[in-house]
Short mmCIF file of C-alpha atoms in Angstrom, two decimals:
data_model
loop_
_atom_site.label_atom_id
_atom_site.label_comp_id
_atom_site.label_asym_id
_atom_site.label_seq_id
_atom_site.Cartn_x
_atom_site.Cartn_y
_atom_site.Cartn_z
CA ASP A 901 -0.15 0.05 0.03
CA ALA A 902 2.84 2.33 0.19
CA ASP A 903 3.20 5.30 -2.39
CA PRO A 904 5.73 4.17 -5.38
CA GLU A 905 6.85 7.81 -5.51
CA GLN A 906 8.22 7.60 -2.24
CA TYR A 907 11.13 5.17 -3.46
CA LEU A 908 11.71 7.04 -6.38
CA ARG A 909 15.28 7.39 -7.49
CA GLN A 910 17.11 9.66 -9.79
CA GLY A 911 20.41 9.83 -11.50
CA ALA A 912 22.25 11.82 -14.08
CA MET A 913 25.15 11.05 -16.82
CA ALA A 914 26.81 13.60 -18.53
CA SER A 915 29.84 13.77 -20.81
CA PHE A 916 32.28 16.85 -20.88
CA ASP A 917 35.41 17.48 -23.40
CA THR A 918 37.27 19.71 -20.89
CA PHE A 919 37.51 20.37 -17.14
CA ALA A 920 36.47 23.92 -17.60
CA GLU A 921 33.19 22.74 -19.65
CA MET A 922 32.34 20.58 -16.66
CA GLU A 923 32.97 23.52 -14.13
CA ASP A 924 30.70 25.67 -16.29
CA ASN A 925 27.73 23.23 -16.35
CA PHE A 926 27.90 21.52 -13.34
CA LEU A 927 25.24 23.39 -11.59
CA ARG A 928 22.88 23.11 -14.67
CA LEU A 929 23.28 19.23 -14.08
CA LEU A 930 22.43 19.59 -10.48
CA SER A 931 19.23 21.68 -11.35
CA LEU A 932 17.92 18.44 -13.64
CA ILE A 933 17.71 16.73 -10.43
CA SER A 934 16.79 19.59 -8.25
CA ALA A 935 13.90 20.51 -10.17
CA SER A 936 11.85 17.42 -9.34
CA GLY A 937 11.91 18.37 -5.53
CA THR A 938 13.71 16.69 -2.40
CA ASP A 939 10.54 14.74 -1.79
CA TYR A 940 11.79 11.64 -3.08
CA ASN A 941 15.31 11.68 -1.24
CA SER A 942 14.53 8.88 0.92
CA ARG A 943 16.75 5.94 1.26
CA ALA A 944 14.09 3.72 2.68
CA GLU A 945 14.11 0.16 1.10
CA SER A 946 11.64 -0.11 -1.72
CA PRO A 947 8.99 -2.98 -1.86
CA ALA A 948 10.18 -3.98 -5.23
CA LEU A 949 13.67 -4.93 -3.67
CA GLY A 950 11.90 -7.99 -2.58
CA MET A 951 11.64 -9.22 -6.00
CA ARG A 952 15.46 -8.95 -6.59
CA PRO A 953 18.26 -11.63 -5.78
CA LEU A 954 19.26 -11.01 -2.03
CA ASN A 955 22.78 -9.43 -1.72
CA ARG A 956 25.54 -11.78 -1.08
CA PHE A 957 27.46 -8.97 0.83
CA ALA A 958 27.32 -6.54 3.00
CA PRO A 959 27.45 -2.82 1.46
CA MET A 960 30.40 -0.82 1.26
CA SER A 961 29.31 1.20 4.36
CA ALA A 962 29.88 -1.61 6.61
CA LEU A 963 33.53 -1.24 6.37
CA THR A 964 33.42 2.70 6.92
CA SER A 965 30.61 3.34 9.26
CA ASP A 966 30.70 3.31 12.99
CA SER A 967 28.44 1.43 15.24
CA THR A 968 26.45 4.33 16.30
CA GLY A 969 25.63 5.51 12.96
CA ALA A 970 26.90 9.07 13.23
CA ARG A 971 28.23 11.07 10.35
CA ARG A 972 30.63 14.00 10.07
CA GLN A 973 29.05 17.05 8.65
CA SER A 974 31.05 19.67 6.62
CA SER A 975 31.70 21.54 10.01
CA GLY A 976 33.26 19.01 11.67
CA THR A 977 30.69 17.95 14.06
CA VAL A 978 28.88 14.50 14.30
CA THR A 979 25.42 14.26 13.98
CA PRO A 980 23.60 11.04 14.54
CA ASN A 981 21.58 9.47 11.59
CA SER A 982 18.19 9.90 13.46
CA GLN A 983 18.77 13.70 13.77
CA ARG A 984 19.63 14.09 9.96
CA PRO A 985 17.06 16.23 8.43
CA THR A 986 17.34 14.98 4.63
CA ARG A 987 18.41 11.42 3.31
CA PHE A 988 20.07 11.07 -0.04
CA GLY A 989 19.10 8.69 -2.76
CA HIS A 990 20.42 10.40 -6.19
CA VAL A 991 23.57 9.39 -8.28
CA ILE A 992 25.43 11.52 -10.95
CA ASN A 993 28.05 9.86 -13.13
CA ILE A 994 30.12 12.37 -15.16
CA ALA A 995 32.56 11.42 -18.23
CA LEU A 996 35.57 13.78 -18.65
CA GLN A 997 37.84 13.41 -21.61
CA VAL A 998 41.31 13.87 -20.76
CA PRO A 999 43.94 14.61 -23.55
CA GLN A 1000 46.58 12.12 -24.56
CA ASP A 1001 49.36 14.45 -23.38
CA ASP A 1002 47.67 15.45 -20.05
CA PRO A 1003 50.58 15.74 -17.44
CA PHE A 1004 48.46 15.07 -14.53
CA ASP A 1005 48.68 11.45 -12.85
CA ASP A 1006 45.90 9.95 -10.91
CA ASP A 1007 46.61 11.40 -7.37
CA THR A 1008 46.56 15.20 -8.98
CA TRP A 1009 43.41 14.39 -10.56
CA SER A 1010 41.98 13.25 -7.59
CA GLN A 1011 42.94 16.42 -5.35
CA ARG A 1012 41.39 18.57 -8.35
CA LEU A 1013 38.27 16.70 -8.47
CA GLN A 1014 38.34 16.43 -4.56
CA GLN A 1015 38.50 20.45 -4.48
CA PHE A 1016 36.10 20.80 -6.99
CA THR A 1017 33.71 18.46 -5.15
CA ALA A 1018 34.08 20.14 -1.99
CA ALA A 1019 33.42 23.56 -3.19
CA HIS A 1020 29.91 22.01 -4.44
CA ALA A 1021 29.30 19.97 -1.28
CA SER A 1022 26.17 22.22 -0.07
CA ASP A 1023 24.65 21.92 -3.88
CA LEU A 1024 24.97 18.42 -4.14
CA ARG A 1025 23.29 17.75 -0.60
CA GLU A 1026 20.46 20.16 -1.40
CA SER A 1027 20.10 18.04 -4.53
CA GLY A 1028 19.81 14.83 -2.49
CA ILE A 1029 23.15 13.39 -4.28
CA ARG A 1030 24.41 10.53 -2.10
CA ARG A 1031 27.26 9.48 -4.73
CA LEU A 1032 29.19 11.20 -7.53
CA THR A 1033 31.06 9.26 -9.84
CA TYR A 1034 33.76 10.90 -12.49
CA VAL A 1035 35.19 8.59 -15.05
CA LEU A 1036 38.21 10.09 -16.73
CA GLN A 1037 38.73 8.87 -20.49
CA ARG A 1038 42.18 8.72 -22.04
CA SER A 1039 42.80 7.32 -25.38
CA GLY A 1040 44.67 3.92 -25.14
CA GLN A 1041 44.07 3.49 -21.31
CA HIS A 1042 41.89 2.03 -18.92
CA PRO A 1043 39.27 4.58 -17.57
CA GLY A 1044 40.07 6.17 -14.40
CA THR A 1045 37.12 6.01 -11.80
CA PHE A 1046 36.82 8.41 -8.88
CA THR A 1047 33.67 8.02 -6.33
CA PHE A 1048 33.24 10.67 -3.82
CA ARG A 1049 30.25 9.75 -0.98
CA GLU A 1050 28.08 11.72 0.64
CA ASN A 1051 28.32 9.55 3.82
CA ASN A 1052 32.09 10.04 3.64
CA ASP A 1053 31.39 14.08 3.38
CA PHE A 1054 32.11 13.78 -0.24
CA GLN A 1055 35.68 12.39 0.04
CA GLU A 1056 36.95 9.96 -2.43
CA ASP A 1057 36.38 6.58 -1.76
CA LYS A 1058 39.90 5.21 -2.40
CA THR A 1059 38.94 1.57 -1.76
CA ILE A 1060 37.07 1.45 -5.21
CA ARG A 1061 39.14 3.78 -7.32
CA HIS A 1062 39.26 2.55 -10.91
CA ILE A 1063 36.07 0.40 -10.58
CA GLU A 1064 32.39 1.26 -11.40
CA PRO A 1065 30.67 1.52 -8.02
CA GLY A 1066 27.95 -1.01 -9.22
CA LEU A 1067 30.57 -3.75 -9.31
CA ALA A 1068 32.46 -2.92 -6.18
CA TYR A 1069 30.53 -5.60 -4.41
CA GLN A 1070 32.37 -8.12 -6.86
CA LEU A 1071 35.57 -7.35 -4.88
CA GLU A 1072 34.27 -8.88 -1.57
CA LEU A 1073 35.87 -5.92 0.49
CA PRO A 1074 33.75 -6.74 3.60
CA ARG A 1075 35.61 -10.06 3.87
CA LEU A 1076 38.58 -7.95 4.96
CA SER A 1077 36.75 -6.30 7.90
CA ASN A 1078 39.21 -8.06 10.42
CA PHE A 1079 41.84 -5.71 8.97
CA ASP A 1080 42.93 -2.12 8.58
CA ILE A 1081 43.23 -1.70 4.64
CA ARG A 1082 45.15 0.75 2.80
CA PRO A 1083 44.78 0.91 -1.08
CA CYS A 1084 48.05 0.53 -3.17
CA PHE A 1085 47.66 2.13 -6.49
CA ASN A 1086 49.87 1.01 -9.77
CA ASP A 1087 49.65 1.59 -13.41
CA ASN A 1088 47.75 -1.50 -13.94
CA ARG A 1089 44.10 -0.20 -13.10
CA GLN A 1090 42.76 -3.63 -13.51
CA LEU A 1091 44.57 -4.75 -10.27
CA HIS A 1092 42.85 -3.75 -7.15
CA ILE A 1093 45.66 -4.30 -4.20
CA TYR A 1094 45.01 -3.44 -0.64
CA TYR A 1095 47.62 -3.44 2.32
CA GLY A 1096 46.11 -4.92 5.44
CA VAL A 1097 46.98 -5.04 9.06
CA SER A 1098 45.11 -7.23 11.49
CA LYS A 1099 42.97 -5.32 14.12
CA GLN A 1100 44.16 -7.83 16.64
CA ASN A 1101 47.82 -7.99 15.91
CA SER A 1102 49.82 -5.19 14.24
CA ALA A 1103 52.63 -7.61 13.27
CA ASP A 1104 49.96 -9.54 11.20
CA CYS A 1105 50.01 -7.77 7.76
CA ARG A 1106 49.33 -8.90 4.32
CA PHE A 1107 48.37 -8.03 0.76
CA PHE A 1108 44.82 -8.83 -0.46
CA VAL A 1109 44.71 -8.74 -4.42
CA ARG A 1110 41.21 -8.14 -6.12
CA VAL A 1111 40.97 -8.58 -9.90
CA LEU A 1112 37.69 -8.25 -11.88
CA VAL A 1113 37.49 -9.80 -15.57
CA ARG A 1114 35.09 -8.07 -17.51
CA PRO A 1115 33.24 -9.29 -20.75
CA GLY A 1116 35.11 -8.91 -24.14
CA ARG A 1117 35.50 -10.21 -27.27
CA LEU A 1118 37.48 -12.89 -28.72
CA ARG A 1119 39.35 -11.94 -31.94
CA THR A 1120 40.07 -15.54 -32.80
CA ALA A 1121 38.37 -19.04 -32.65
CA VAL A 1122 39.52 -20.23 -29.02
CA ALA A 1123 37.67 -22.55 -26.70
CA THR A 1124 36.34 -21.15 -23.33
CA VAL A 1125 38.47 -23.20 -21.09
CA ASP A 1126 41.65 -22.26 -22.86
CA TYR A 1127 40.65 -18.47 -22.94
CA LEU A 1128 40.07 -18.75 -18.88
CA VAL A 1129 43.33 -20.29 -18.48
CA SER A 1130 45.32 -17.99 -20.42
CA GLU A 1131 43.65 -15.06 -19.24
CA THR A 1132 44.26 -16.33 -15.51
CA ASP A 1133 47.84 -16.99 -16.30
CA ARG A 1134 48.19 -13.54 -17.81
CA LEU A 1135 46.60 -11.70 -14.77
CA LEU A 1136 48.71 -14.08 -12.40
CA ASN A 1137 51.85 -12.52 -13.74
CA ASP A 1138 50.61 -8.94 -13.53
CA ILE A 1139 49.64 -9.62 -9.95
CA LEU A 1140 52.97 -11.20 -9.33
CA ASP A 1141 54.88 -8.60 -10.97
CA ALA A 1142 52.93 -5.97 -8.85
CA LEU A 1143 53.68 -7.60 -5.60
CA GLU A 1144 57.41 -7.79 -6.35
CA ILE A 1145 57.43 -4.24 -6.17
CA LEU A 1146 55.23 -3.81 -3.38
CA SER A 1147 57.13 -6.21 -1.01
CA VAL A 1148 60.22 -3.83 -1.21
CA GLU A 1149 58.10 -1.11 0.37
CA TYR A 1150 56.13 -3.37 2.66
CA PRO A 1151 58.34 -6.05 3.74
CA ASN A 1152 57.40 -8.91 6.14
CA CYS A 1153 53.83 -9.45 4.67
CA ASP A 1154 52.95 -12.94 4.83
CA CYS A 1155 49.76 -14.99 4.08
CA ASN A 1156 48.92 -12.83 0.94
CA HIS A 1157 45.61 -13.64 -0.65
CA LEU A 1158 44.61 -13.42 -4.41
CA PHE A 1159 41.01 -13.09 -5.78
CA ILE A 1160 40.37 -13.10 -9.55
CA SER A 1161 36.44 -12.86 -10.39
CA PHE A 1162 35.34 -13.41 -14.04
CA LEU A 1163 32.08 -11.22 -14.68
CA PRO A 1164 31.07 -13.13 -17.89
CA ILE A 1165 28.57 -16.13 -17.65
CA PHE A 1166 29.96 -19.25 -19.16
CA ASN A 1167 27.90 -22.12 -20.55
CA LEU A 1168 29.97 -25.09 -20.26
CA ASP A 1169 31.09 -27.87 -17.90
CA ALA A 1170 32.61 -26.57 -14.83
CA SER A 1171 34.86 -29.92 -14.54
CA GLN A 1172 36.86 -29.38 -17.53
CA PHE A 1173 38.46 -26.28 -15.08
CA GLU A 1174 40.04 -28.41 -12.55
CA PRO A 1175 42.78 -30.27 -14.62
CA ALA A 1176 43.49 -27.03 -16.37
CA TYR A 1177 44.00 -24.93 -13.17
CA ARG A 1178 46.31 -27.74 -11.56
CA GLY A 1179 48.91 -26.36 -14.07
CA PHE A 1180 48.87 -22.98 -12.16
CA LEU A 1181 50.79 -24.92 -9.46
CA GLU A 1182 53.52 -25.95 -11.84
CA ARG A 1183 54.07 -22.83 -13.55
CA HIS A 1184 53.52 -20.23 -10.80
CA GLY A 1185 54.35 -22.33 -7.68
CA LYS A 1186 57.68 -21.60 -6.83
CA ARG A 1187 56.81 -17.56 -7.31
CA LEU A 1188 53.78 -17.81 -5.38
CA PHE A 1189 55.64 -19.13 -2.41
CA ARG A 1190 58.35 -16.86 -2.64
CA LEU A 1191 55.93 -13.82 -2.57
CA ARG A 1192 54.17 -15.15 0.48
CA VAL A 1193 51.10 -15.99 -1.51
CA THR A 1194 49.26 -18.64 0.42
CA ALA A 1195 45.59 -18.56 -0.87
CA ALA A 1196 44.01 -17.82 -4.42
CA GLU A 1197 40.61 -18.02 -5.50
CA ILE A 1198 39.11 -18.14 -8.94
CA ARG A 1199 35.54 -17.39 -9.15
CA PHE A 1200 33.38 -17.55 -12.41
CA LEU A 1201 29.84 -18.20 -13.32
CA VAL A 1202 28.36 -20.89 -15.01
CA GLN A 1203 25.20 -21.41 -17.08
CA THR A 1204 23.98 -24.88 -15.70
CA GLY A 1205 20.24 -24.80 -16.50
CA SER A 1206 18.37 -22.81 -19.07
CA GLU A 1207 19.11 -19.18 -19.75
CA GLU A 1208 16.03 -18.18 -17.83
CA GLU A 1209 17.66 -19.54 -14.29
CA MET A 1210 20.39 -17.99 -12.42
CA PRO A 1211 23.89 -18.94 -12.93
CA THR A 1212 25.72 -21.08 -10.48
CA PRO A 1213 29.00 -19.58 -8.81
CA PHE A 1214 32.14 -21.75 -8.94
CA ARG A 1215 35.00 -21.30 -7.10
CA PHE A 1216 38.32 -22.95 -7.29
CA CYS A 1217 40.93 -22.14 -4.16
CA ILE A 1218 44.47 -23.00 -3.89
CA PHE A 1219 46.17 -23.07 -0.53
CA ASN A 1220 49.59 -23.47 0.71
CA LYS A 1221 50.10 -22.40 4.06
CA SER A 1222 52.77 -24.81 4.92
CA GLY A 1223 54.88 -23.97 1.57
CA PHE A 1224 55.09 -27.61 0.86
CA VAL A 1225 51.88 -28.96 0.43
CA PRO A 1226 50.00 -26.99 -2.00
CA LYS A 1227 45.92 -28.18 -2.15
CA LEU A 1228 43.46 -27.31 -4.72
CA GLU A 1229 39.71 -27.35 -3.45
CA ASN A 1230 36.33 -26.79 -5.60
CA TYR A 1231 33.49 -25.10 -4.22
CA VAL A 1232 29.90 -24.13 -5.91
CA GLU A 1233 28.13 -21.19 -4.08
CA MET A 1234 24.62 -22.15 -2.91
CA ARG A 1235 21.82 -20.94 -0.64
CA ASP A 1236 21.05 -22.77 2.78
CA ALA A 1237 17.94 -23.18 4.39
CA ASN A 1238 18.18 -19.72 5.89
CA GLY A 1239 18.73 -18.24 2.73
CA GLU A 1240 22.49 -17.31 3.02
CA TRP A 1241 25.11 -18.12 0.41
CA VAL A 1242 27.49 -20.89 1.64
CA PHE A 1243 30.33 -23.00 0.11
CA GLN A 1244 29.37 -26.35 -0.95
CA SER A 1245 32.47 -28.55 -1.46
CA LEU A 1246 32.83 -30.77 -4.46
CA ASP A 1247 35.53 -32.69 -3.26
CA THR A 1248 35.99 -35.79 -1.29
CA PRO A 1249 36.58 -35.23 1.52
CA ALA A 1250 35.14 -31.85 1.79
CA GLY A 1251 37.45 -28.86 1.59
CA ALA A 1252 38.13 -26.25 4.48
CA TYR A 1253 35.35 -23.89 3.30
CA ASN A 1254 32.44 -26.11 3.21
CA GLY A 1255 29.48 -25.01 4.85
CA MET A 1256 31.06 -21.55 5.52
CA LEU A 1257 29.29 -18.27 4.57
CA VAL A 1258 30.47 -16.95 1.41
CA ALA A 1259 30.84 -13.52 2.98
CA THR A 1260 32.97 -15.05 6.03
CA PRO A 1261 35.86 -12.58 6.83
CA HIS A 1262 39.51 -13.79 6.32
CA GLN A 1263 41.11 -14.72 9.62
CA PRO A 1264 44.25 -13.44 11.49
CA LYS A 1265 47.20 -15.86 11.52
CA GLU A 1266 47.20 -18.84 13.78
CA TRP A 1267 49.76 -19.18 16.43
CA LEU A 1268 51.99 -21.44 14.25
CA GLN A 1269 52.10 -19.22 11.08
CA PRO A 1270 54.92 -16.63 12.34
CA ARG A 1271 57.27 -19.42 13.30
CA ARG A 1272 56.39 -21.19 10.09
CA TYR A 1273 57.27 -17.84 8.36
CA LYS A 1274 60.36 -17.44 10.25
CA ALA A 1275 61.62 -21.21 9.23
CA HIS A 1276 60.87 -20.18 5.51
CA ILE A 1277 63.03 -17.32 5.62
CA MET A 1278 65.69 -19.30 7.19
CA GLY A 1279 65.37 -22.04 4.56
CA THR A 1280 64.48 -24.80 6.85
CA THR A 1281 61.33 -26.50 8.10
CA TYR A 1282 61.87 -26.02 11.87
#
């Protein structure tokens, strides 16, 4: 019986050739949303959401919001959510063309966009904007994406830099909730690397690498399995090259974790993957061990039924904590009786993740791991 207009959301998309053109037309862009009034700025849950699949992971705000639900206003004071006069539900996406010879790097662009956004923060709030995303287009490069959120006082959310906000949940960042994370940017914008320090033990530090593989077009006729193996091989080389560089700046990292997620939906037999992925241990095992990578996960979607049915998520995991006995485990993600997404092992005996929630956070080091790491550094097993 609820009024459908109560849950109305609005968004605006615009493209500009220069930064100056964006400055001149930004308020005009906001007026397109402001003209509709502020009666629809509620972020209440829409009844229509009941017809959508349940979210597998917590929202991004689960990592950044505090337990009291308070937020920091531009004046620096903290106001509980219950006292907020207006809620925000609209989004704006701006594409900006950047010349090929532009001298500014990502950090400089972030500062420019931060200053521009801060100058219009009051206008954004009056228009009910909760998220503003800039996409910088430069010929021959992966687009640069910078997202600014109202619940962060319109500061950039650096944890999702260079990824579309709508795909951010695919990074599974809530699984890092046991760690204080810091993004580590690199030249390859397809790699999202986070340096994490355990909240329980500051000596427990590690890298979390996240990669999303988007749909593409194959120029040659190649089997799907061969494509997946080839693409994963290429990404693994890029990841390990990046870790080589970062390990100099952040030494003594252990239990590093890799996660590669393929976004396209594949129509094939998932059992074909296992023999192919076993070859990764032969090709990359020594280098993974040297860079202290103890866990790697590869996730992809397979259309096991008709096209009308939801695809089934499969996940192949490689574990090598001891450094001498690598294990390959296969899982499928399914809903349990409570509607929660859990891992179901395809192996006999069942793997370590069997029955665990997909959103289970990564655990800190066990008591034996620091001794094992010291032994590895010394080149011995004791």
